Coordinates of C-alpha atoms and ligand atoms in Angstrom, one line a residue:
M1 CA 126.8 -45.0 272.8
N2 CA 124.2 -46.9 275.9
S3 CA 125.9 -49.2 276.9
E4 CA 123.1 -50.5 279.9
K5 CA 122.6 -53.4 279.1
S6 CA 126.8 -54.3 279.4
A7 CA 127.5 -52.4 282.1
A8 CA 124.7 -54.7 283.7
L9 CA 127.0 -57.8 282.7
W10 CA 130.1 -56.8 283.7
T11 CA 128.0 -56.5 287.4
E12 CA 127.2 -59.8 287.3
A13 CA 130.5 -60.6 285.6
N14 CA 132.8 -58.8 288.8
R15 CA 131.1 -61.0 291.0
V16 CA 131.3 -64.6 289.8
L17 CA 134.7 -64.3 286.6
V18 CA 137.8 -63.4 288.3
G19 CA 138.3 -60.1 287.5
G20 CA 135.5 -60.6 285.0
V21 CA 136.8 -61.5 282.0
N22 CA 138.2 -65.4 282.0
S23 CA 141.8 -63.9 280.1
P24 CA 143.4 -60.8 281.9
V25 CA 143.4 -58.8 278.6
R26 CA 139.6 -58.7 277.5
A27 CA 139.6 -56.7 280.9
F28 CA 140.5 -53.3 279.3
S29 CA 142.6 -52.5 282.1
A30 CA 146.0 -50.8 279.2
V31 CA 143.2 -48.5 278.0
G32 CA 141.0 -47.7 280.6
G33 CA 136.3 -47.7 281.0
D34 CA 135.1 -50.6 280.9
P35 CA 134.4 -53.3 278.1
F36 CA 131.7 -54.6 276.2
F37 CA 130.0 -57.2 276.0
V38 CA 129.8 -58.7 272.3
A39 CA 126.9 -60.5 271.0
S40 CA 127.3 -62.0 267.5
G41 CA 129.6 -61.3 264.8
S42 CA 128.8 -61.1 261.0
G43 CA 132.2 -60.4 258.5
A44 CA 133.9 -57.9 259.6
R45 CA 131.5 -56.7 262.2
I46 CA 131.0 -57.2 266.1
T47 CA 127.5 -56.0 267.5
D48 CA 127.5 -55.4 271.6
A49 CA 124.6 -56.0 273.5
D50 CA 123.8 -53.0 273.2
G51 CA 123.6 -53.4 269.2
N52 CA 126.7 -51.1 269.1
E53 CA 128.5 -52.4 265.7
Y54 CA 131.9 -52.4 265.1
I55 CA 134.4 -52.8 262.9
D56 CA 136.9 -55.8 264.3
Y57 CA 140.5 -55.6 264.0
V58 CA 140.8 -58.1 267.2
L59 CA 138.9 -60.8 265.6
S60 CA 139.2 -62.4 268.9
W61 CA 144.0 -62.5 268.4
G62 CA 144.2 -63.5 265.2
P63 CA 142.3 -66.8 264.2
L64 CA 139.3 -65.4 262.3
I65 CA 141.2 -64.2 258.9
L66 CA 137.8 -65.8 257.4
G67 CA 135.9 -62.9 259.4
H68 CA 133.2 -63.9 261.7
A69 CA 130.4 -66.5 261.4
H70 CA 132.1 -67.1 257.2
P71 CA 129.6 -69.8 256.7
A72 CA 131.6 -72.8 255.5
V73 CA 133.0 -72.6 258.5
T74 CA 129.5 -72.6 260.5
E75 CA 128.5 -75.5 257.9
A76 CA 131.8 -77.2 258.7
V77 CA 130.9 -76.8 262.7
T78 CA 127.1 -77.8 262.8
K79 CA 127.4 -80.7 260.3
A80 CA 130.3 -82.4 262.2
L81 CA 127.9 -81.3 265.3
K82 CA 125.5 -83.4 264.3
L83 CA 127.1 -86.8 264.6
G84 CA 129.2 -86.1 267.7
A85 CA 131.1 -83.4 269.4
S86 CA 133.9 -85.7 270.6
F87 CA 134.9 -89.6 270.9
G88 CA 138.6 -89.6 272.3
I89 CA 138.6 -91.7 269.3
P90 CA 140.6 -91.3 266.5
T91 CA 138.7 -89.8 263.4
E92 CA 139.7 -88.5 259.4
A93 CA 138.8 -84.8 260.3
E94 CA 142.3 -84.8 262.8
V95 CA 144.0 -86.7 260.2
R96 CA 142.9 -83.6 257.4
L97 CA 143.7 -81.5 259.4
G98 CA 147.0 -83.0 260.7
E99 CA 148.1 -83.6 256.3
V100 CA 146.6 -80.1 255.1
I101 CA 149.2 -77.9 258.4
A102 CA 152.4 -80.8 257.2
G103 CA 151.3 -79.9 253.7
L104 CA 151.8 -75.9 254.7
V105 CA 154.3 -75.4 257.1
P106 CA 158.0 -76.0 255.1
S107 CA 159.0 -77.6 258.7
I108 CA 156.5 -79.9 259.7
E109 CA 156.5 -83.7 258.8
K110 CA 155.1 -85.4 262.0
V111 CA 152.4 -83.0 264.0
R112 CA 150.7 -82.9 267.4
L113 CA 147.1 -81.2 268.5
V114 CA 146.2 -79.8 271.0
N115 CA 143.7 -77.1 272.4
S116 CA 146.1 -74.0 272.8
G117 CA 148.7 -72.2 272.2
T118 CA 150.1 -72.3 275.9
E119 CA 149.8 -76.5 275.7
A120 CA 151.5 -76.5 272.4
T121 CA 154.9 -74.2 273.6
M122 CA 154.1 -76.0 277.2
S123 CA 154.8 -79.9 274.9
A124 CA 157.3 -78.0 273.1
L125 CA 159.5 -77.2 275.2
R126 CA 159.1 -80.4 277.2
L127 CA 160.0 -82.5 274.2
A128 CA 163.1 -80.4 273.1
R129 CA 164.8 -80.7 276.9
G130 CA 163.4 -84.6 276.1
Y131 CA 165.1 -84.8 272.7
T132 CA 168.7 -83.3 274.0
G133 CA 168.9 -84.2 277.5
R134 CA 169.4 -80.6 278.4
D135 CA 167.4 -78.7 280.9
L136 CA 167.6 -75.2 280.3
I137 CA 165.6 -73.2 277.2
V138 CA 166.1 -69.5 276.9
K139 CA 163.4 -67.5 275.2
V140 CA 162.9 -63.8 273.5
E141 CA 162.0 -61.0 276.3
G142 CA 158.7 -59.5 275.1
C143 CA 158.1 -62.7 273.6
Y144 CA 155.0 -64.5 274.6
H145 CA 154.3 -67.9 274.3
G146 CA 150.8 -68.7 276.5
H147 CA 150.9 -68.8 280.2
A148 CA 153.7 -72.0 281.0
D149 CA 155.3 -71.1 284.3
G150 CA 158.7 -71.8 282.5
L151 CA 157.7 -69.0 280.0
L152 CA 156.6 -66.3 283.2
V153 CA 159.8 -65.5 283.2
K154 CA 162.2 -62.7 283.1
A155 CA 166.0 -61.6 282.3
G156 CA 168.8 -62.2 285.4
S157 CA 170.4 -59.0 286.2
G158 CA 172.8 -60.7 283.4
L159 CA 172.2 -62.0 280.4
T160 CA 174.0 -65.6 281.1
T161 CA 172.2 -65.9 284.9
L162 CA 168.9 -67.5 285.3
G163 CA 165.6 -65.8 284.6
T164 CA 162.8 -64.9 288.1
P165 CA 159.3 -65.2 287.9
T166 CA 156.8 -62.8 286.8
S167 CA 153.9 -63.7 288.3
P168 CA 154.0 -65.6 291.9
G169 CA 153.3 -69.5 291.9
V170 CA 156.3 -69.7 289.3
P171 CA 159.0 -71.0 291.6
A172 CA 161.9 -69.9 291.2
A173 CA 163.3 -73.5 291.2
Y174 CA 161.1 -73.6 287.0
A175 CA 162.3 -69.6 286.5
S176 CA 166.4 -70.6 286.9
C177 CA 165.5 -73.0 284.1
T178 CA 165.2 -70.0 281.7
L179 CA 166.8 -67.6 280.1
T180 CA 165.8 -64.4 278.5
M181 CA 167.8 -63.0 275.4
P182 CA 166.6 -59.3 273.8
Y183 CA 165.4 -59.4 270.1
N184 CA 167.5 -58.4 267.0
D185 CA 170.5 -59.3 269.4
L186 CA 172.5 -61.8 267.7
D187 CA 175.7 -61.2 270.2
A188 CA 173.4 -62.2 273.8
A189 CA 172.5 -65.4 271.3
R190 CA 176.1 -65.7 270.9
E191 CA 177.4 -64.3 274.6
I192 CA 174.5 -67.4 276.3
L193 CA 175.3 -70.3 274.3
E194 CA 178.6 -70.4 274.2
A195 CA 178.2 -69.7 278.7
K196 CA 175.8 -72.5 279.1
G197 CA 175.2 -74.3 275.1
D198 CA 176.0 -77.5 276.4
D199 CA 173.1 -77.0 279.0
V200 CA 170.8 -75.1 276.9
A201 CA 168.0 -77.8 274.6
C202 CA 166.8 -74.5 272.9
I203 CA 165.9 -71.4 271.4
I204 CA 162.3 -70.4 271.5
L205 CA 160.8 -67.0 270.2
E206 CA 157.7 -65.2 268.2
P207 CA 159.8 -65.3 264.9
I208 CA 158.1 -61.4 264.4
P209 CA 157.1 -60.9 267.4
G210 CA 152.7 -60.2 267.8
N211 CA 152.9 -59.8 272.1
M212 CA 155.5 -56.7 272.1
G213 CA 153.1 -54.6 270.0
V214 CA 154.1 -56.3 265.9
I215 CA 158.0 -56.2 265.5
L216 CA 160.0 -57.3 262.2
P217 CA 163.6 -59.6 262.7
D218 CA 166.3 -57.8 260.8
D219 CA 168.3 -58.6 258.5
G220 CA 169.7 -62.1 259.0
Y221 CA 168.6 -62.6 262.9
L222 CA 166.6 -65.4 262.2
Q223 CA 169.1 -67.1 260.6
G224 CA 172.2 -66.2 262.5
L225 CA 169.3 -68.3 265.0
R226 CA 169.3 -70.5 263.5
D227 CA 173.3 -70.9 263.0
L228 CA 173.9 -70.7 266.3
T229 CA 171.2 -73.2 267.7
K230 CA 173.4 -75.9 265.0
K231 CA 176.4 -75.4 266.2
H232 CA 175.6 -76.0 269.9
G233 CA 173.2 -78.9 269.9
A234 CA 169.9 -76.5 270.8
L235 CA 166.3 -76.5 268.9
L236 CA 165.4 -73.6 267.2
I237 CA 161.5 -73.7 268.8
F238 CA 159.5 -70.4 266.1
D239 CA 156.7 -69.8 268.2
E240 CA 154.3 -68.9 265.6
V241 CA 150.9 -69.0 266.6
M242 CA 149.8 -65.9 265.7
S243 CA 152.1 -65.5 262.9
G244 CA 151.1 -68.6 261.3
F245 CA 148.6 -68.7 258.3
R246 CA 148.6 -64.1 259.2
V247 CA 152.9 -63.3 258.3
A248 CA 152.0 -65.9 255.1
I249 CA 150.7 -68.3 254.7
G250 CA 153.9 -70.7 255.6
G251 CA 154.0 -68.3 258.4
A252 CA 157.5 -66.4 259.0
Q253 CA 159.7 -69.4 258.5
E254 CA 158.1 -70.2 254.8
H255 CA 158.1 -65.6 254.3
Y256 CA 162.2 -65.4 255.8
G257 CA 163.3 -68.9 254.3
V258 CA 164.2 -69.6 257.7
T259 CA 163.2 -73.6 258.7
P260 CA 162.4 -74.0 262.2
D261 CA 163.3 -77.4 264.0
L262 CA 159.8 -76.8 265.9
T263 CA 156.9 -74.8 264.9
T264 CA 154.0 -73.7 267.2
L265 CA 150.3 -73.3 265.8
G266 CA 147.5 -72.3 266.6
K267 CA 144.7 -69.4 266.2
V268 CA 144.1 -69.6 262.7
I269 CA 143.9 -73.3 262.4
G270 CA 141.2 -73.8 264.8
G271 CA 139.3 -71.4 262.6
G272 CA 138.0 -69.4 266.2
L273 CA 137.4 -72.8 267.8
P274 CA 140.2 -74.3 270.0
V275 CA 142.6 -75.5 268.4
G276 CA 147.3 -76.0 269.0
A277 CA 149.4 -77.7 267.4
Y278 CA 152.8 -78.4 267.3
G279 CA 155.5 -80.1 264.7
G280 CA 158.8 -81.1 263.6
P281 CA 160.8 -83.7 261.7
A282 CA 159.4 -87.0 262.1
E283 CA 162.8 -87.8 264.0
I284 CA 162.2 -85.1 267.0
M285 CA 158.7 -85.8 267.0
D286 CA 158.5 -89.8 267.8
H287 CA 160.4 -89.2 270.8
L288 CA 156.6 -87.6 271.4
S289 CA 154.0 -90.8 273.4
P290 CA 153.2 -93.5 272.8
V291 CA 156.0 -93.3 269.8
G292 CA 158.6 -92.2 272.2
P293 CA 159.2 -91.6 276.1
V294 CA 157.9 -87.7 276.3
Y295 CA 154.6 -87.7 277.8
Q296 CA 152.0 -85.4 276.2
A297 CA 148.1 -86.2 276.1
G298 CA 144.7 -84.1 275.9
T299 CA 141.1 -85.3 276.1
L300 CA 139.9 -83.2 273.4
S301 CA 143.1 -83.0 271.2
G302 CA 142.1 -83.2 267.9
N303 CA 138.3 -83.3 268.8
P304 CA 136.0 -83.2 265.6
L305 CA 134.4 -79.3 266.2
A306 CA 138.0 -77.8 266.8
T307 CA 139.3 -80.2 263.5
A308 CA 136.2 -79.6 261.4
A309 CA 136.6 -75.2 261.9
G310 CA 140.6 -75.8 261.4
L311 CA 139.8 -77.4 258.1
A312 CA 137.2 -75.2 256.7
T313 CA 139.2 -72.0 257.5
L314 CA 142.2 -73.8 255.6
D315 CA 140.3 -74.6 252.8
V316 CA 138.6 -71.7 251.9
L317 CA 142.3 -69.3 252.9
T318 CA 144.7 -71.9 250.5
Q319 CA 141.9 -70.8 247.8
P320 CA 143.5 -68.5 244.7
G321 CA 143.8 -65.1 246.0
V322 CA 142.1 -65.3 249.5
F323 CA 144.7 -64.8 251.3
D324 CA 146.2 -61.2 249.6
Q325 CA 143.1 -59.6 250.0
A326 CA 143.1 -59.9 254.2
V327 CA 146.9 -58.9 252.7
Q328 CA 145.9 -56.4 250.6
A329 CA 143.4 -54.9 253.2
M330 CA 145.9 -54.4 255.6
T331 CA 148.4 -52.5 253.1
D332 CA 145.5 -50.2 252.5
L333 CA 144.9 -49.7 256.4
S334 CA 148.3 -49.1 257.5
E335 CA 148.5 -46.2 255.2
G336 CA 146.0 -44.6 255.6
L337 CA 147.3 -44.8 259.1
G338 CA 150.5 -43.4 258.3
A339 CA 149.5 -40.4 256.6
I340 CA 146.4 -39.7 258.9
A341 CA 149.1 -39.9 261.5
K342 CA 151.5 -37.9 259.4
K343 CA 148.8 -34.8 258.7
A344 CA 148.3 -34.4 262.1
G345 CA 151.8 -34.5 263.3
V346 CA 151.1 -37.0 266.1
P347 CA 154.9 -39.2 265.7
V348 CA 154.5 -43.1 264.6
Y349 CA 156.3 -45.8 264.1
Q350 CA 154.4 -48.2 261.9
T351 CA 155.6 -52.2 261.5
G352 CA 153.7 -55.6 260.0
L353 CA 153.8 -58.3 257.4
G354 CA 150.6 -59.9 255.8
T355 CA 147.6 -59.6 257.7
M356 CA 149.2 -58.4 261.6
A357 CA 150.4 -54.8 262.0
C358 CA 150.8 -52.1 264.9
M359 CA 151.2 -48.4 264.9
F360 CA 153.4 -47.8 268.0
F361 CA 153.0 -44.0 269.0
N362 CA 156.2 -44.1 268.8
E363 CA 159.1 -42.3 267.2
G364 CA 160.6 -45.3 266.6
P365 CA 162.4 -47.0 265.0
V366 CA 161.0 -50.8 267.1
R367 CA 163.5 -52.8 266.9
N368 CA 162.8 -54.8 270.6
Y369 CA 161.0 -54.4 274.3
E370 CA 162.2 -52.0 275.3
D371 CA 162.0 -49.4 272.7
A372 CA 158.3 -51.0 272.4
T373 CA 158.1 -49.7 276.0
A374 CA 159.0 -46.8 275.2
S375 CA 155.9 -46.5 273.5
D376 CA 153.2 -43.2 273.8
T377 CA 150.7 -45.2 276.0
E378 CA 148.1 -42.8 277.6
R379 CA 148.2 -41.3 273.4
F380 CA 147.3 -44.8 272.1
A381 CA 144.7 -45.5 274.8
R382 CA 143.1 -42.1 274.0
Y383 CA 143.5 -42.8 270.3
F384 CA 141.7 -46.9 271.3
R385 CA 138.9 -45.1 272.8
G386 CA 138.0 -42.7 270.2
M387 CA 138.5 -45.9 267.7
L388 CA 135.7 -47.4 270.0
S389 CA 133.0 -44.6 270.4
R390 CA 133.6 -44.8 266.6
G391 CA 132.6 -47.9 265.9
V392 CA 135.8 -49.4 265.3
Y393 CA 138.4 -51.3 267.9
V394 CA 141.2 -52.2 267.8
A395 CA 143.3 -54.4 270.1
P396 CA 143.0 -52.6 273.8
S397 CA 146.6 -52.8 274.2
Q398 CA 149.7 -50.8 272.6
Y399 CA 151.6 -54.1 273.3
E400 CA 149.4 -56.6 270.3
A401 CA 149.1 -56.5 267.3
G402 CA 145.8 -55.9 264.7
F403 CA 144.6 -58.0 262.0
T404 CA 142.7 -57.9 258.7
S405 CA 140.5 -60.3 257.7
I406 CA 139.4 -61.3 253.9
A407 CA 136.0 -59.4 255.0
H408 CA 138.0 -55.9 255.6
D409 CA 136.5 -55.1 251.7
S410 CA 138.0 -51.7 250.9
D411 CA 134.0 -49.5 252.2
V412 CA 135.3 -51.6 256.2
I413 CA 139.2 -50.0 255.7
E414 CA 137.7 -46.5 254.5
K415 CA 135.3 -46.2 257.3
T416 CA 138.1 -46.9 259.8
L417 CA 140.1 -44.5 258.6
E418 CA 137.4 -41.8 258.7
A419 CA 137.4 -43.2 262.8
A420 CA 141.1 -42.6 262.6
S421 CA 141.3 -38.9 261.0
A422 CA 138.8 -38.0 263.6
A423 CA 140.2 -40.7 266.5
M424 CA 143.8 -39.6 266.1
A425 CA 142.9 -35.9 266.7
D426 CA 140.9 -36.3 269.7
Ligands
LIG1 P1 147.0 -69.3 273.9 O1 147.2 -70.4 275.3 O2 145.9 -68.3 274.5 O3 146.0 -70.0 273.2 O4 148.6 -69.3 273.2 C1 148.9 -68.9 273.3 C2 149.9 -68.0 273.3 C3 151.5 -68.5 272.1 N1 152.0 -67.7 271.8 C4 151.9 -66.6 270.5 C5 152.6 -66.0 270.0 C6 150.4 -66.5 271.0 O5 150.5 -64.8 270.9 C7 149.9 -66.7 272.3 C8 148.4 -66.0 272.9 N2 148.4 -64.5 272.2 C9 147.5 -63.6 273.2 C10 147.5 -62.7 272.6 N3 148.5 -61.5 272.4 C11 146.3 -64.1 273.7 C12 145.0 -63.3 273.8 C13 145.1 -63.3 275.0 O6 145.8 -63.8 275.9 O7 143.5 -63.3 275.5

């Protein structure tokens, strides 16, 4: 596989971009080797700077559920661009995207559009603190909500001891307002709320984590958190930036029938352009400026290009049977990979729902961060390189999710499984 142009670009990138990238995971640190530079995408496939083609299961880390360069999205963004890229003045498109989101996500009556998932979660936390008048937040170990200071925190020595920063630059004072608990452990949530409940503004979690691989909630876990937060007057925030429009059109909250107080979204609702969002009942959301006192703002929030891409994506995705195409692709892929691993005698533990899934190189079960981080990351890295060399790009880390799109047809899945049969034997 020729990689001359990617290699030259990688050298140039490292001179001017920190680590050669604009987001760390793209640097392939977890899997070894240097990343390729992509030149274009179409449907389920991407082509790199040297003309090598790959079947893509990262899909820009989730947004591209219609596949790359879907005509409906391309046409919508091109049309919007010809009318002007940005105004900083209300436009109809942001109203329509708000209406579509509110119509599809059970917990959302009012929504605020922003420009990234990080901005959505950072703002939702400020709203929860402003609404409750409380300072502490509780997050789940292994859940990732973007890089806002108060979320780059690891557990203290005990459940009710205050968090400590996971990154330099985060003041201990910020981290000390964050408590951390294991996923799928209601006793831990109960212990924290009974000890600190009067000071806890919210619990935030990915209802189906996709940033420690994909892990599903135990029966009753999400409803248990819903009951506990209600009892203690804390808000429940579902970060569905990844699971939204991926595990189900209405996200994990629709699938499990558990309604959070606030929901954060991103990725799919932007169709590949920068969009984040957070929403909930008007009674909470109206605490936000300009109606209420909790401040949040953004120059490009709801901009015409991103809202055009999001609207086009959701319009196609919600047509009868379309979402199910991407679900079927993931079902077929997962079944095929399981059979291949079994035949090769490689212990894997598979998880997933809808159009997002994960194959842990792990005997299993994987119920939380501790289980996930016991996976054989070396074996995963070998599998990643084996797939890449055979034209299949899976996420360059054991702790990421895999995604399908409506463009991942049976031929794409068949070619993927052929590559996997060989890669599993590497
Ligand atoms: P962004 O700020 O990257 O748009 O969104 C942050 C975020 C928030 N919540 C969840 C559940 C997320 O998965 C993310 C971002 N996901 C990662 C993928 N694991 C983005 C990829 C990257 O960091 O480059």
